[in-house]
């Protein structure tokens, strides 16, 4: 085999299908985000970011930045090792306590990313519990899928958010087998929300553990930002709540919150925790500041919800099709990979608007979309500019509009 030719051919096929990903080289403007500079070679231009997972702008919040500066001056740059070997700083301990409190759990355990927390925690639980069966929602994130696959446990995939199908799957399983139901609260591509209470009812009935991924909900929902489960008053019914520090909290890292025994079990057996360098203490301090702030402040959540409603209403007014859902995620549907990429490119090149195209394999073929995430830091002028640009490009690309625009 000629390896380089093979690599080149596969990449060319991605380009032909419209699914080749191109990085957009950005420099965020602290204190002015969503404003950023786009770098193309030696040239720079101003852009407004409309697809960031920094949902509340906490990546530039003064309390977060002050905590990180203070920790950097106090501790230096890195943690200096794995959590087991000199890498557990007091900032890590304080952050885990904040996260356990956030979710009403005995303990929490930090990981280097949300992806790693899912991969390591699910992989460890499912592999270490003898004869465990994992019941996985069909639209679970790749990190959950990889963790379950890595465990080599028996896997049963149930139809997305379909509790009747889930119950049928549970009923068909051996009654005495350990069971783990893995699902998300807010699904990031469609923005729909899981029926958590009904899933917990089934878990109780069939003696199953529950593993809830709240990465697109923590900080954003609930009185203190504990997620959809907090808003619904269900946190105590969930075995494991998993979250991220890299979205609404504006930093980086992942975590699980659960009983002290479960967290200690994962800490003791998960290779993805044991053998990786700990997060820098400045990151842990910044994340703790973000969690503390959003426990006390509802201002950012309320303003974000207003911005989401405004964008949806403006898109409806000009007939731009977007999936209706009860969350903060607005998927603007294009349905063609080439046109989706073309619209994204033109928004960036001609209008200074950055929205990454979402194509296969992230979403099924034929459902290509622009995933818009309004935030409290987007202004009304930003919204005007976005809607006008989308309206122009929808006409240029001869894409269908919704009847309600009439």
Coordinates of C-alpha atoms in Angstrom, one line a residue:
X1 CA 0.0 0.0 0.0
X2 CA 1.1 3.5 -0.8
X3 CA 0.1 5.2 2.5
X4 CA 0.2 8.8 1.5
X5 CA -1.9 8.1 -1.6
X6 CA -4.5 6.4 0.5
X7 CA -4.6 9.3 2.9
X8 CA -4.9 11.8 0.1
X9 CA -7.6 9.9 -1.7
X10 CA -9.7 9.6 1.4
X11 CA -9.4 13.3 2.1
X12 CA -10.3 14.2 -1.4
X13 CA -13.4 12.0 -1.1
X14 CA -14.4 14.0 2.0
X15 CA -14.0 17.2 0.0
X16 CA -16.1 16.0 -2.9
X17 CA -18.9 15.0 -0.5
X18 CA -18.8 18.4 1.2
X19 CA -17.8 16.9 4.5
X20 CA -14.2 18.0 4.8
X21 CA -13.7 20.1 7.9
X22 CA -11.6 23.3 7.8
X23 CA -10.4 25.0 11.0
X24 CA -11.3 28.7 11.4
X25 CA -8.3 30.4 12.9
X26 CA -9.7 32.8 15.5
X27 CA -8.5 35.1 18.3
X28 CA -11.2 35.9 20.7
X29 CA -11.4 39.5 22.0
X30 CA -11.5 39.3 25.8
X31 CA -14.2 41.6 27.1
X32 CA -15.7 41.9 23.7
X33 CA -16.7 38.4 22.8
X34 CA -18.5 37.3 20.5
X35 CA -16.1 39.6 18.6
X36 CA -13.0 37.8 17.3
X37 CA -10.3 38.2 14.8
X38 CA -10.0 35.7 12.0
X39 CA -6.6 34.9 10.7
X40 CA -6.0 33.8 7.1
X41 CA -2.3 33.8 6.4
X42 CA -1.0 37.2 7.2
X43 CA -4.4 38.8 6.9
X44 CA -6.9 39.4 9.7
X45 CA -10.6 40.4 9.7
X46 CA -13.2 41.0 12.3
X47 CA -15.9 38.3 12.8
X48 CA -18.8 37.7 15.2
X49 CA -19.0 34.1 16.5
X50 CA -22.4 32.6 16.5
X51 CA -21.6 28.9 17.2
X52 CA -19.6 28.9 20.4
X53 CA -20.2 26.5 23.2
X54 CA -19.1 29.2 25.6
X55 CA -22.9 29.6 26.0
X56 CA -22.9 32.4 28.7
X57 CA -19.7 34.2 27.9
X58 CA -18.1 32.9 31.1
X59 CA -14.8 32.5 29.3
X60 CA -14.3 36.2 29.7
X61 CA -16.1 36.9 33.0
X62 CA -14.1 39.1 35.4
X63 CA -14.5 36.7 38.3
X64 CA -13.2 33.7 36.2
X65 CA -10.3 35.7 34.9
X66 CA -9.4 37.1 38.3
X67 CA -9.4 33.6 39.8
X68 CA -7.2 32.2 37.1
X69 CA -4.7 35.1 37.3
X70 CA -4.5 34.7 41.1
X71 CA -4.0 30.9 40.9
X72 CA -1.4 31.3 38.2
X73 CA 0.6 33.7 40.3
X74 CA 0.2 31.5 43.4
X75 CA 0.8 28.0 41.9
X76 CA 2.5 28.5 38.5
X77 CA 1.3 27.0 35.2
X78 CA 0.9 23.2 35.5
X79 CA -0.3 20.7 38.1
X80 CA 3.0 18.9 37.8
X81 CA 1.7 15.4 37.5
X82 CA -1.2 13.0 37.6
X83 CA -3.8 13.3 40.3
X84 CA -2.1 10.3 42.1
X85 CA 1.4 11.6 41.8
X86 CA 1.7 15.2 43.0
X87 CA -1.0 16.6 40.7
X88 CA -3.8 17.0 43.2
X89 CA -3.7 20.6 44.2
X90 CA -6.0 22.3 46.6
X91 CA -7.8 24.0 43.7
X92 CA -8.8 20.6 42.4
X93 CA -10.2 19.6 45.7
X94 CA -12.2 22.8 46.0
X95 CA -13.6 22.5 42.5
X96 CA -14.7 18.9 43.1
X97 CA -16.5 20.1 46.3
X98 CA -18.3 22.8 44.3
X99 CA -19.4 20.3 41.7
X100 CA -20.7 17.8 44.3
X101 CA -22.6 20.6 45.9
X102 CA -24.0 21.8 42.6
X103 CA -25.6 18.4 41.9
X104 CA -26.5 17.4 45.5
X105 CA -24.1 14.5 45.4
X106 CA -21.6 13.2 48.0
X107 CA -18.6 13.6 45.7
X108 CA -17.4 14.6 42.3
X109 CA -14.4 13.6 40.2
X110 CA -12.5 15.8 37.7
X111 CA -11.3 14.7 34.3
X112 CA -9.3 16.6 31.6
X113 CA -12.3 17.0 29.3
X114 CA -16.0 16.0 29.0
X115 CA -15.1 13.5 26.4
X116 CA -12.6 11.8 28.7
X117 CA -15.0 11.8 31.6
X118 CA -17.6 9.9 29.6
X119 CA -15.1 7.6 28.0
X120 CA -13.4 6.8 31.3
X121 CA -16.4 6.7 33.6
X122 CA -18.7 4.7 31.4
X123 CA -15.9 2.4 30.2
X124 CA -14.9 1.7 33.8
X125 CA -18.4 1.1 35.3
X126 CA -19.6 -1.1 32.4
X127 CA -16.4 -3.2 32.3
X128 CA -16.0 -3.6 36.1
X129 CA -19.6 -4.6 36.9
X130 CA -19.8 -8.3 36.1
X131 CA -22.1 -9.1 33.2
X132 CA -23.3 -5.4 33.0
X133 CA -25.7 -4.5 30.2
X134 CA -25.6 -0.9 29.0
X135 CA -28.8 0.6 27.6
X136 CA -27.6 3.5 25.4
X137 CA -29.8 6.1 23.7
X138 CA -29.4 5.9 19.9
X139 CA -28.3 9.6 19.7
X140 CA -25.7 9.5 22.5
X141 CA -22.5 11.5 22.0
X142 CA -19.4 9.8 20.5
X143 CA -17.6 10.0 23.9
X144 CA -20.4 7.9 25.5
X145 CA -20.4 5.4 22.6
X146 CA -16.6 5.0 22.8
X147 CA -16.7 4.5 26.5
X148 CA -19.3 1.8 26.2
X149 CA -17.5 0.2 23.3
X150 CA -14.2 0.3 25.2
X151 CA -15.9 -1.5 28.1
X152 CA -16.8 -4.5 25.9
X153 CA -19.9 -4.9 28.0
X154 CA -23.2 -6.0 26.3
X155 CA -24.8 -3.0 24.7
X156 CA -28.5 -2.4 23.9
X157 CA -29.4 0.7 21.8
X158 CA -32.8 2.1 22.4
X159 CA -34.7 4.5 20.2
X160 CA -34.0 8.1 20.9
X161 CA -36.0 9.4 23.9
X162 CA -38.4 6.4 23.4
X163 CA -39.3 5.2 26.9
X164 CA -41.6 2.5 25.6
X165 CA -38.7 1.0 23.6
X166 CA -36.4 1.4 26.6
X167 CA -38.8 -0.5 28.8
X168 CA -39.1 -3.3 26.3
X169 CA -35.3 -3.6 26.2
X170 CA -35.1 -3.6 30.0
X171 CA -37.9 -6.2 30.3
X172 CA -36.1 -8.5 27.8
X173 CA -32.8 -8.5 29.8
X174 CA -32.0 -11.0 32.5
X175 CA -33.6 -9.7 35.8
X176 CA -30.4 -10.2 37.9
X177 CA -28.0 -8.6 35.4
X178 CA -26.4 -5.2 36.4
X179 CA -28.0 -2.6 34.2
X180 CA -26.8 1.0 33.3
X181 CA -29.0 3.4 31.4
X182 CA -26.9 6.0 29.6
X183 CA -28.5 9.1 28.1
X184 CA -28.2 12.9 27.7
X185 CA -30.4 15.7 29.0
X186 CA -30.0 18.2 26.1
X187 CA -28.9 16.7 22.8
X188 CA -26.5 19.1 21.2
X189 CA -27.5 18.8 17.5
X190 CA -31.3 18.8 17.6
X191 CA -31.6 20.6 21.0
X192 CA -34.3 18.2 22.3
X193 CA -34.5 17.2 25.9
X194 CA -34.8 13.7 27.4
X195 CA -37.8 12.5 29.5
X196 CA -35.6 12.1 32.6
X197 CA -38.4 11.4 35.1
X198 CA -39.8 8.6 33.0
X199 CA -36.3 7.1 32.5
X200 CA -35.7 7.2 36.3
X201 CA -39.1 5.5 36.8
X202 CA -37.9 2.6 34.6
X203 CA -34.5 2.5 36.3
X204 CA -36.3 2.1 39.6
X205 CA -38.6 -0.6 38.3
X206 CA -35.8 -2.6 36.7
X207 CA -33.0 -2.0 39.3
X208 CA -30.9 -0.1 36.8
X209 CA -28.3 2.6 37.4
X210 CA -28.7 5.9 35.5
X211 CA -25.9 7.9 33.8
X212 CA -27.0 11.3 32.7
X213 CA -24.8 13.5 30.4
X214 CA -25.6 17.1 31.2
X215 CA -22.8 18.8 29.3
X216 CA -25.1 21.0 27.3
X217 CA -27.2 21.9 30.3
X218 CA -25.0 22.6 33.3
X219 CA -24.8 26.3 34.1
X220 CA -27.8 26.9 31.8
X221 CA -30.8 25.4 33.5
X222 CA -32.0 25.0 37.1
X223 CA -32.0 27.6 39.9
X224 CA -28.2 27.2 40.5
X225 CA -27.2 25.9 37.0
X226 CA -27.3 22.2 38.0
X227 CA -28.9 21.4 34.6
X228 CA -32.2 19.9 33.4
X229 CA -32.2 17.4 36.3
X230 CA -32.0 20.3 38.8
X231 CA -34.8 22.2 37.0
X232 CA -37.0 19.1 37.2
X233 CA -36.1 18.2 40.8
X234 CA -34.6 14.9 39.8
X235 CA -30.9 15.1 40.7
X236 CA -31.3 12.7 43.7
X237 CA -32.8 10.0 41.5
X238 CA -29.8 9.8 39.1
X239 CA -26.8 7.6 39.9
X240 CA -24.3 9.6 37.9
X241 CA -24.5 13.1 36.6
X242 CA -21.7 14.0 34.1
X243 CA -20.9 17.5 33.0
X244 CA -18.3 19.7 31.4
X245 CA -16.4 22.9 32.4
X246 CA -15.7 23.7 28.7
X247 CA -19.2 25.0 27.7
X248 CA -21.3 27.2 29.9
X249 CA -18.6 27.5 32.5
X250 CA -16.2 28.8 29.9
X251 CA -13.0 26.9 30.8
X252 CA -12.1 23.2 30.1
X253 CA -12.5 19.9 31.8
X254 CA -15.1 17.3 32.6
X255 CA -16.5 15.6 35.7
X256 CA -18.9 13.1 37.2
X257 CA -20.9 13.7 40.4
X258 CA -22.2 10.7 42.3
X259 CA -21.9 8.8 45.6
X260 CA -18.6 8.8 47.3
X261 CA -18.2 5.1 46.7
X262 CA -18.9 5.4 43.0
X263 CA -16.5 8.3 42.5
X264 CA -13.8 6.5 44.5
X265 CA -14.4 3.4 42.4
X266 CA -13.9 5.2 39.1
X267 CA -10.9 7.1 40.6
X268 CA -9.3 3.8 41.5
X269 CA -10.0 1.8 38.3
X270 CA -10.3 4.3 35.4
X271 CA -7.1 4.4 33.3
X272 CA -8.3 7.6 31.6
X273 CA -8.2 9.2 35.1
X274 CA -5.1 7.4 36.6
X275 CA -2.6 7.9 33.8
X276 CA -3.2 11.5 32.6
X277 CA -1.8 14.8 33.9
X278 CA -4.2 16.8 36.1
X279 CA -5.8 20.0 34.9
X280 CA -3.7 23.1 35.6
X281 CA -4.6 24.6 39.0
X282 CA -5.4 27.9 37.3
X283 CA -8.0 26.2 35.2
X284 CA -9.5 24.5 38.2
X285 CA -9.7 27.8 40.0
X286 CA -11.3 29.5 37.1
X287 CA -13.9 26.8 36.7
X288 CA -14.7 26.9 40.4
X289 CA -15.2 30.7 40.1
X290 CA -17.6 30.1 37.2
X291 CA -19.6 27.5 39.0
X292 CA -19.9 29.6 42.2
X293 CA -21.0 32.7 40.1
X294 CA -23.7 30.8 38.2
X295 CA -25.0 29.2 41.4
X296 CA -25.8 32.7 42.7
X297 CA -26.5 34.6 39.5
X298 CA -29.5 34.0 37.2
X299 CA -28.8 37.1 35.1
X300 CA -26.8 35.3 32.4
X301 CA -29.3 32.5 32.0
X302 CA -32.3 34.8 31.7
X303 CA -30.5 37.0 29.2
X304 CA -29.5 34.0 27.1
X305 CA -33.1 32.8 27.0
X306 CA -34.2 36.2 25.8
X307 CA -31.6 36.2 23.0
X308 CA -32.6 32.7 21.9
X309 CA -36.3 33.7 21.8
X310 CA -35.4 36.8 19.8
X311 CA -33.4 34.9 17.2
X312 CA -36.1 32.3 16.8
X313 CA -38.7 34.9 16.3
X314 CA -36.6 36.8 13.7
X315 CA -35.9 33.6 11.8
X316 CA -39.6 32.7 11.8
X317 CA -40.4 36.2 10.4
X318 CA -38.4 35.6 7.3
X319 CA -39.1 31.9 6.9
X320 CA -35.7 30.4 7.7
X321 CA -36.3 26.8 8.8
X322 CA -35.0 25.8 12.2
X323 CA -35.8 22.9 14.4
X324 CA -38.3 23.7 17.2
X325 CA -37.0 22.6 20.6
X326 CA -37.2 23.6 24.2
X327 CA -33.5 24.4 24.6
X328 CA -31.0 27.1 23.8
X329 CA -29.7 25.4 20.6
X330 CA -31.1 26.7 17.2
X331 CA -30.4 24.2 14.4
X332 CA -31.0 26.0 11.1
X333 CA -31.7 23.3 8.6
X334 CA -30.1 23.3 5.2
X335 CA -30.2 19.6 4.2
X336 CA -27.4 19.6 1.7
X337 CA -23.7 19.3 2.7
X338 CA -22.3 21.4 -0.2
X339 CA -24.9 24.2 0.3
X340 CA -24.4 24.1 4.0
X341 CA -20.6 24.6 3.6
X342 CA -21.2 27.3 1.0
X343 CA -23.5 29.3 3.2
X344 CA -21.1 29.0 6.1
X345 CA -18.2 30.2 3.9
X346 CA -20.2 33.1 2.5
X347 CA -21.3 34.2 6.0
X348 CA -17.7 34.2 7.1
X349 CA -16.1 35.8 4.0
X350 CA -18.8 38.3 3.0
X351 CA -20.6 39.1 6.3
X352 CA -18.0 38.5 9.1
X353 CA -20.3 35.9 10.7
X354 CA -18.9 32.6 11.8
X355 CA -21.2 29.6 12.0
X356 CA -19.6 26.2 11.5
X357 CA -21.4 23.9 9.1
X358 CA -22.6 20.7 10.8
X359 CA -22.4 17.8 8.3
X360 CA -22.1 14.0 8.3
X361 CA -21.0 12.1 10.4
X362 CA -21.9 14.5 13.2
X363 CA -25.5 14.5 11.9
X364 CA -27.2 12.1 9.5
X365 CA -26.9 12.8 5.7
X366 CA -29.7 15.0 4.5
X367 CA -30.0 16.9 7.8
X368 CA -27.0 19.2 7.4
X369 CA -27.4 22.4 9.4
X370 CA -26.0 25.6 10.8
X371 CA -26.0 25.3 14.6
X372 CA -26.6 28.7 16.1
X373 CA -26.0 29.3 19.9
X374 CA -27.2 32.8 20.9
X375 CA -25.6 34.1 24.2
X376 CA -26.0 37.0 26.6
X377 CA -23.1 38.7 25.0
X378 CA -24.7 38.9 21.5
X379 CA -26.3 42.4 21.0
X380 CA -29.4 43.3 19.1
X381 CA -27.2 44.7 16.4
X382 CA -25.5 41.3 16.1
X383 CA -29.0 39.7 15.7
X384 CA -30.0 42.2 13.1
X385 CA -26.8 41.5 11.1
X386 CA -27.2 37.7 11.4
X387 CA -30.8 37.6 10.3
X388 CA -30.2 39.9 7.3
X389 CA -27.3 37.9 6.1
X390 CA -29.1 34.6 6.4
X391 CA -32.1 36.0 4.5
X392 CA -29.8 37.2 1.7
X393 CA -28.0 33.9 1.4
X394 CA -31.2 31.8 1.6
X395 CA -32.4 33.7 -1.5
X396 CA -29.0 33.4 -3.3
X397 CA -28.9 29.6 -2.7
X398 CA -32.6 29.2 -3.7
X399 CA -33.4 27.4 -0.5
X400 CA -37.0 26.8 0.6
X401 CA -38.5 29.0 3.3
X402 CA -41.2 28.1 5.8
X403 CA -44.8 29.2 4.9
X404 CA -45.1 31.2 8.1
X405 CA -42.9 33.9 6.6
X406 CA -45.8 34.9 4.4

